[in-house]
mmCIF file of C-alpha atoms in Angstrom:
data_model
loop_
_atom_site.group_PDB
_atom_site.id
_atom_site.type_symbol
_atom_site.label_atom_id
_atom_site.label_comp_id
_atom_site.label_asym_id
_atom_site.label_seq_id
_atom_site.Cartn_x
_atom_site.Cartn_y
_atom_site.Cartn_z
ATOM 1 C CA LEU U 1 16.062 -10.504 -35.639
ATOM 2 C CA SER U 2 15.472 -11.313 -39.311
ATOM 3 C CA HIS U 3 18.339 -8.985 -40.252
ATOM 4 C CA SER U 4 20.642 -10.918 -37.916
ATOM 5 C CA ILE U 5 19.624 -14.198 -39.529
ATOM 6 C CA ARG U 6 20.201 -12.867 -43.047
ATOM 7 C CA ASN U 7 23.679 -11.792 -41.944
ATOM 8 C CA THR U 8 24.742 -15.274 -40.890
ATOM 9 C CA GLN U 9 23.453 -15.191 -37.328
ATOM 10 C CA ASP U 10 24.983 -11.788 -36.625
ATOM 11 C CA ASN U 11 24.338 -10.774 -32.978
ATOM 12 C CA PHE U 12 23.494 -14.322 -31.931
ATOM 13 C CA LEU U 13 25.709 -15.937 -29.335
ATOM 14 C CA LEU U 14 25.762 -18.878 -26.979
ATOM 15 C CA TYR U 15 26.007 -18.701 -23.218
ATOM 16 C CA TYR U 16 26.972 -21.692 -21.093
ATOM 17 C CA GLN U 17 25.532 -22.686 -17.720
ATOM 18 C CA PRO U 18 27.442 -25.198 -15.583
ATOM 19 C CA LEU U 19 26.183 -28.647 -14.698
ATOM 20 C CA VAL U 20 27.646 -30.213 -11.568
ATOM 21 C CA ASP U 21 27.714 -33.631 -9.974
ATOM 22 C CA ALA U 22 25.041 -33.644 -7.290
ATOM 23 C CA HIS U 23 27.244 -35.317 -4.697
ATOM 24 C CA SER U 24 30.668 -33.735 -5.185
ATOM 25 C CA GLU U 25 29.443 -30.463 -6.786
ATOM 26 C CA THR U 26 32.309 -30.708 -9.283
ATOM 27 C CA LEU U 27 31.828 -29.505 -12.850
ATOM 28 C CA ILE U 28 30.787 -32.238 -15.269
ATOM 29 C CA GLY U 29 29.388 -30.225 -18.178
ATOM 30 C CA ALA U 30 27.337 -27.265 -19.337
ATOM 31 C CA GLU U 31 24.175 -26.381 -21.193
ATOM 32 C CA ALA U 32 24.467 -24.213 -24.308
ATOM 33 C CA LEU U 33 21.836 -21.458 -24.276
ATOM 34 C CA LEU U 34 20.923 -19.089 -27.102
ATOM 35 C CA ARG U 35 21.131 -15.321 -26.660
ATOM 36 C CA TRP U 36 20.513 -12.423 -29.060
ATOM 37 C CA ILE U 37 21.874 -8.887 -28.781
ATOM 38 C CA SER U 38 19.413 -6.276 -30.053
ATOM 39 C CA PRO U 39 20.501 -3.173 -32.017
ATOM 40 C CA ASN U 40 20.262 -1.324 -28.692
ATOM 41 C CA LYS U 41 22.856 -3.730 -27.263
ATOM 42 C CA ASP U 42 20.307 -5.328 -24.951
ATOM 43 C CA ILE U 43 20.530 -9.080 -24.424
ATOM 44 C CA ILE U 44 17.018 -10.304 -25.175
ATOM 45 C CA SER U 45 15.573 -13.102 -23.056
ATOM 46 C CA PRO U 46 15.734 -16.508 -24.766
ATOM 47 C CA GLU U 47 11.993 -17.067 -24.353
ATOM 48 C CA ARG U 48 11.206 -13.971 -26.471
ATOM 49 C CA VAL U 49 13.850 -14.854 -29.055
ATOM 50 C CA ILE U 50 12.663 -18.432 -29.490
ATOM 51 C CA ALA U 51 9.022 -17.332 -29.716
ATOM 52 C CA ALA U 52 9.957 -14.849 -32.454
ATOM 53 C CA LEU U 53 12.035 -17.436 -34.339
ATOM 54 C CA GLU U 54 9.175 -19.937 -34.277
ATOM 55 C CA ALA U 55 6.645 -17.305 -35.358
ATOM 56 C CA THR U 56 8.784 -16.249 -38.333
ATOM 57 C CA GLY U 57 9.797 -19.748 -39.402
ATOM 58 C CA HIS U 58 13.492 -19.267 -38.639
ATOM 59 C CA MET U 59 13.845 -21.772 -35.809
ATOM 60 C CA ASP U 60 15.302 -24.553 -37.972
ATOM 61 C CA GLY U 61 18.130 -22.423 -39.348
ATOM 62 C CA VAL U 62 19.079 -20.912 -36.021
ATOM 63 C CA GLY U 63 18.764 -24.292 -34.312
ATOM 64 C CA ALA U 64 21.274 -25.761 -36.772
ATOM 65 C CA TRP U 65 23.615 -22.830 -36.066
ATOM 66 C CA VAL U 66 23.316 -23.382 -32.298
ATOM 67 C CA LEU U 67 24.142 -27.077 -32.624
ATOM 68 C CA GLU U 68 27.191 -26.461 -34.806
ATOM 69 C CA GLN U 69 28.523 -23.676 -32.579
ATOM 70 C CA ALA U 70 28.055 -25.838 -29.498
ATOM 71 C CA VAL U 71 29.762 -28.855 -31.052
ATOM 72 C CA CYS U 72 32.626 -26.667 -32.258
ATOM 73 C CA GLN U 73 33.068 -25.101 -28.803
ATOM 74 C CA CYS U 74 32.964 -28.429 -27.007
ATOM 75 C CA SER U 75 35.535 -29.855 -29.424
ATOM 76 C CA ARG U 76 37.842 -26.901 -28.788
ATOM 77 C CA TRP U 77 37.528 -27.202 -25.030
ATOM 78 C CA ILE U 78 38.326 -30.900 -25.009
ATOM 79 C CA ALA U 79 41.232 -30.412 -27.426
ATOM 80 C CA SER U 80 42.595 -27.758 -25.044
ATOM 81 C CA GLY U 81 42.921 -30.303 -22.271
ATOM 82 C CA ILE U 82 39.773 -30.327 -20.149
ATOM 83 C CA SER U 83 38.277 -33.627 -19.027
ATOM 84 C CA ARG U 84 37.263 -35.901 -21.883
ATOM 85 C CA ASP U 85 34.166 -36.772 -19.853
ATOM 86 C CA PHE U 86 32.856 -33.190 -20.172
ATOM 87 C CA VAL U 87 29.326 -33.131 -21.631
ATOM 88 C CA LEU U 88 27.580 -30.298 -23.408
ATOM 89 C CA HIS U 89 23.772 -30.177 -23.411
ATOM 90 C CA VAL U 90 22.167 -28.685 -26.533
ATOM 91 C CA ASN U 91 18.459 -28.005 -26.934
ATOM 92 C CA ILE U 92 16.667 -29.359 -29.992
ATOM 93 C CA THR U 93 13.020 -29.403 -31.082
ATOM 94 C CA ALA U 94 10.482 -32.037 -32.029
ATOM 95 C CA GLU U 95 10.527 -30.512 -35.525
ATOM 96 C CA ASP U 96 14.243 -31.353 -35.718
ATOM 97 C CA LEU U 97 13.569 -34.969 -34.797
ATOM 98 C CA MET U 98 10.755 -35.233 -37.328
ATOM 99 C CA ARG U 99 13.141 -34.619 -40.243
ATOM 100 C CA PRO U 100 14.133 -38.035 -41.675
ATOM 101 C CA ASN U 101 17.829 -37.165 -42.056
ATOM 102 C CA TYR U 102 18.275 -35.301 -38.779
ATOM 103 C CA SER U 103 20.185 -38.012 -36.952
ATOM 104 C CA MET U 104 22.633 -38.402 -39.834
ATOM 105 C CA SER U 105 23.243 -34.646 -39.961
ATOM 106 C CA VAL U 106 24.112 -34.631 -36.228
ATOM 107 C CA ILE U 107 26.422 -37.634 -36.581
ATOM 108 C CA SER U 108 28.132 -36.004 -39.576
ATOM 109 C CA LEU U 109 28.592 -32.766 -37.618
ATOM 110 C CA LEU U 110 30.285 -34.589 -34.751
ATOM 111 C CA SER U 111 32.602 -36.319 -37.208
ATOM 112 C CA ARG U 112 33.504 -33.008 -38.854
ATOM 113 C CA TYR U 113 34.629 -31.534 -35.531
ATOM 114 C CA ALA U 114 36.181 -34.794 -34.285
ATOM 115 C CA LEU U 115 33.945 -34.811 -31.214
ATOM 116 C CA ASP U 116 33.038 -38.061 -29.520
ATOM 117 C CA PRO U 117 29.253 -38.638 -29.401
ATOM 118 C CA SER U 118 29.467 -39.203 -25.634
ATOM 119 C CA ASN U 119 30.345 -35.508 -25.178
ATOM 120 C CA ILE U 120 26.943 -34.320 -26.415
ATOM 121 C CA ILE U 121 23.535 -34.656 -24.780
ATOM 122 C CA LEU U 122 20.558 -33.461 -26.824
ATOM 123 C CA GLU U 123 17.696 -31.985 -24.802
ATOM 124 C CA ILE U 124 14.081 -31.929 -25.894
ATOM 125 C CA THR U 125 11.144 -30.751 -23.813
ATOM 126 C CA GLU U 126 8.696 -33.338 -22.590
ATOM 127 C CA THR U 127 5.668 -31.502 -23.991
ATOM 128 C CA SER U 128 6.970 -31.092 -27.540
ATOM 129 C CA LEU U 129 8.233 -34.662 -27.748
ATOM 130 C CA MET U 130 5.050 -36.257 -26.458
ATOM 131 C CA GLN U 131 2.988 -34.421 -29.074
ATOM 132 C CA SER U 132 4.879 -36.142 -31.901
ATOM 133 C CA VAL U 133 6.561 -39.100 -30.264
ATOM 134 C CA SER U 134 5.933 -41.589 -33.067
ATOM 135 C CA ALA U 135 7.427 -39.276 -35.693
ATOM 136 C CA CYS U 136 10.518 -38.636 -33.556
ATOM 137 C CA ARG U 137 11.197 -42.186 -32.415
ATOM 138 C CA GLN U 138 13.382 -43.365 -35.318
ATOM 139 C CA ASN U 139 15.740 -40.415 -35.107
ATOM 140 C CA LEU U 140 15.991 -40.880 -31.347
ATOM 141 C CA ILE U 141 16.878 -44.539 -31.825
ATOM 142 C CA ARG U 142 19.549 -43.745 -34.450
ATOM 143 C CA LEU U 143 21.071 -41.008 -32.288
ATOM 144 C CA ARG U 144 21.241 -43.349 -29.294
ATOM 145 C CA LYS U 145 22.829 -46.108 -31.383
ATOM 146 C CA ALA U 146 25.507 -43.621 -32.422
ATOM 147 C CA GLY U 147 26.311 -42.958 -28.762
ATOM 148 C CA ILE U 148 24.540 -39.589 -28.432
ATOM 149 C CA ARG U 149 22.537 -39.283 -25.234
ATOM 150 C CA ILE U 150 19.054 -37.786 -24.926
ATOM 151 C CA SER U 151 17.653 -35.729 -22.055
ATOM 152 C CA LEU U 152 13.945 -35.145 -21.484
ATOM 153 C CA ASP U 153 13.694 -31.517 -20.346
ATOM 154 C CA ASP U 154 11.030 -29.849 -18.157
ATOM 155 C CA PHE U 155 9.902 -33.238 -16.898
ATOM 156 C CA GLY U 156 6.737 -33.095 -14.840
ATOM 157 C CA THR U 157 5.150 -30.093 -16.547
ATOM 158 C CA GLY U 158 3.607 -31.881 -19.516
ATOM 159 C CA TYR U 159 2.122 -35.299 -20.059
ATOM 160 C CA SER U 160 4.506 -37.160 -17.747
ATOM 161 C CA SER U 161 3.452 -40.486 -19.239
ATOM 162 C CA LEU U 162 5.376 -43.130 -17.338
ATOM 163 C CA ASN U 163 4.762 -45.542 -20.197
ATOM 164 C CA TYR U 164 6.513 -43.164 -22.618
ATOM 165 C CA LEU U 165 9.380 -42.775 -20.192
ATOM 166 C CA ARG U 166 9.841 -46.536 -20.172
ATOM 167 C CA GLU U 167 9.670 -46.952 -23.954
ATOM 168 C CA LEU U 168 11.509 -43.892 -25.253
ATOM 169 C CA PRO U 169 15.280 -44.030 -25.835
ATOM 170 C CA VAL U 170 15.996 -41.384 -23.183
ATOM 171 C CA ASP U 171 19.043 -41.343 -20.887
ATOM 172 C CA GLU U 172 18.124 -38.553 -18.491
ATOM 173 C CA ILE U 173 15.162 -36.624 -17.188
ATOM 174 C CA LYS U 174 15.472 -32.988 -16.107
ATOM 175 C CA ILE U 175 12.944 -32.185 -13.422
ATOM 176 C CA ASP U 176 11.505 -28.725 -13.896
ATOM 177 C CA ARG U 177 12.403 -25.907 -11.506
ATOM 178 C CA ALA U 178 8.724 -25.519 -10.577
ATOM 179 C CA PHE U 179 9.053 -28.525 -8.261
ATOM 180 C CA LEU U 180 11.816 -26.856 -6.258
ATOM 181 C CA GLU U 181 9.479 -24.234 -4.849
ATOM 182 C CA ASN U 182 9.498 -24.596 -1.051
ATOM 183 C CA ILE U 183 11.021 -28.046 -1.551
ATOM 184 C CA HIS U 184 12.021 -28.304 2.119
ATOM 185 C CA LYS U 185 8.421 -27.606 3.229
ATOM 186 C CA ASP U 186 6.102 -28.518 0.336
ATOM 187 C CA ARG U 187 5.188 -32.160 0.828
ATOM 188 C CA TYR U 188 3.923 -32.635 -2.746
ATOM 189 C CA ASN U 189 7.037 -31.263 -4.447
ATOM 190 C CA HIS U 190 9.300 -33.195 -2.090
ATOM 191 C CA SER U 191 7.386 -36.423 -2.708
ATOM 192 C CA PHE U 192 7.232 -35.865 -6.478
ATOM 193 C CA ILE U 193 10.988 -35.442 -6.841
ATOM 194 C CA SER U 194 11.659 -38.377 -4.519
ATOM 195 C CA ALA U 195 9.320 -40.655 -6.475
ATOM 196 C CA MET U 196 10.723 -39.591 -9.862
ATOM 197 C CA VAL U 197 14.308 -40.188 -8.732
ATOM 198 C CA ILE U 198 13.434 -43.671 -7.488
ATOM 199 C CA LEU U 199 11.536 -44.466 -10.689
ATOM 200 C CA ALA U 200 14.221 -43.073 -13.003
ATOM 201 C CA HIS U 201 17.000 -44.971 -11.269
ATOM 202 C CA SER U 202 15.028 -48.211 -11.491
ATOM 203 C CA ILE U 203 14.662 -47.998 -15.307
ATOM 204 C CA PRO U 204 17.604 -46.839 -15.222
ATOM 205 C CA ARG U 205 17.819 -43.127 -16.114
ATOM 206 C CA HIS U 206 19.810 -40.263 -14.661
ATOM 207 C CA VAL U 207 18.049 -37.345 -12.978
ATOM 208 C CA CYS U 208 19.046 -33.694 -13.349
ATOM 209 C CA ILE U 209 17.407 -31.075 -11.143
ATOM 210 C CA GLU U 210 17.389 -27.619 -12.710
ATOM 211 C CA GLY U 211 16.712 -24.256 -11.155
ATOM 212 C CA ILE U 212 18.627 -24.730 -7.909
ATOM 213 C CA GLU U 213 19.184 -21.284 -6.433
ATOM 214 C CA THR U 214 20.082 -21.926 -2.796
ATOM 215 C CA LYS U 215 22.264 -24.242 -0.730
ATOM 216 C CA GLU U 216 19.165 -25.341 1.158
ATOM 217 C CA GLN U 217 17.521 -26.534 -2.073
ATOM 218 C CA ALA U 218 20.700 -28.346 -3.101
ATOM 219 C CA ASP U 219 21.021 -30.105 0.266
ATOM 220 C CA THR U 220 17.357 -31.156 0.279
ATOM 221 C CA VAL U 221 17.395 -32.576 -3.253
ATOM 222 C CA ARG U 222 20.796 -34.220 -2.781
ATOM 223 C CA ALA U 223 19.301 -36.289 0.017
ATOM 224 C CA LEU U 224 16.689 -37.557 -2.464
ATOM 225 C CA GLY U 225 19.386 -39.066 -4.689
ATOM 226 C CA ALA U 226 19.480 -36.814 -7.773
ATOM 227 C CA ASP U 227 22.515 -37.176 -10.047
ATOM 228 C CA VAL U 228 23.108 -33.729 -11.577
ATOM 229 C CA PHE U 229 22.438 -30.143 -10.470
ATOM 230 C CA GLN U 230 21.924 -27.002 -12.536
ATOM 231 C CA GLY U 231 20.967 -23.524 -11.372
ATOM 232 C CA PHE U 232 22.083 -20.055 -10.328
ATOM 233 C CA HIS U 233 23.503 -21.448 -7.075
ATOM 234 C CA PHE U 234 26.263 -23.071 -9.141
ATOM 235 C CA GLY U 235 26.511 -20.462 -11.878
ATOM 236 C CA ARG U 236 24.493 -18.311 -14.238
ATOM 237 C CA PRO U 237 24.736 -18.674 -18.024
ATOM 238 C CA ILE U 238 27.864 -16.838 -19.211
ATOM 239 C CA ALA U 239 29.854 -16.351 -22.419
ATOM 240 C CA ALA U 240 32.399 -19.003 -23.442
ATOM 241 C CA THR U 241 35.482 -16.962 -22.523
ATOM 242 C CA GLU U 242 34.112 -16.175 -19.069
ATOM 243 C CA PHE U 243 33.126 -19.818 -18.602
ATOM 244 C CA GLU U 244 36.697 -20.853 -19.392
ATOM 245 C CA GLN U 245 38.188 -18.365 -16.953
ATOM 246 C CA ARG U 246 35.838 -19.317 -14.155
ATOM 247 C CA PHE U 247 35.742 -23.085 -14.459
ATOM 248 C CA PHE U 248 38.771 -24.266 -16.432
ATOM 249 C CA CYS U 249 41.653 -21.965 -15.573
ATOM 250 C CA LYS U 250 40.688 -21.801 -11.914
ATOM 251 C CA ASN U 251 40.642 -25.575 -11.592
ATOM 252 C CA ASN U 252 43.784 -26.020 -13.699
ATOM 253 C CA ASN U 253 41.945 -28.357 -16.043
ATOM 254 C CA ARG U 254 43.540 -26.851 -19.145
ATOM 255 C CA THR U 255 46.920 -27.809 -20.519
#
């Protein structure tokens, strides 16, 4: 892993998982997800890669690479003729948001690739953000003022402070896949998602449900009013070229 980093992110790549409108099930965007190919040509799970990057102090450098690659790819796709409303979700960390100049570096990157801020949504996990919310707030405010949206990932697994949800400059919450388990039978999970959708819409915030693997789950959650779906039922994370062939060429969205 360290060798890959020293060789300008050699063997790192981004996969893209589709995001669809919850009502029409049409493609509206994707999430960029980091992958690493080991010397044995195995694709290592992102959880192991990220844990290793954090343990060795390389997360900042690789995180910057991920953001630039994602912005570059999104810019290319939109320039090629896909919908200008397409949004690309990119994961960031609380450590990113704690750097005083982080928001300016993101804004500068978007300008360099001529990408509209509305085409990018930055995702940060609920747990990491809540542990350092005061240090992250100013960057979040500057990013939002620039037109970049923020998504609160894994919602429901951490602090779930409703007061924070009201005060933070967040546009979307992503409800964790754990709450989809037996959603059509489990009264707690069903009630939790229903209550969070009602609350989020009243603030107002959008709601993305991740981890949808079956039509039954999709139908159940759709009835609760969620806005966006993500999960294997709609598509697994795949390389950029495969994503293009599956979602853009097929739908004749390219020029």
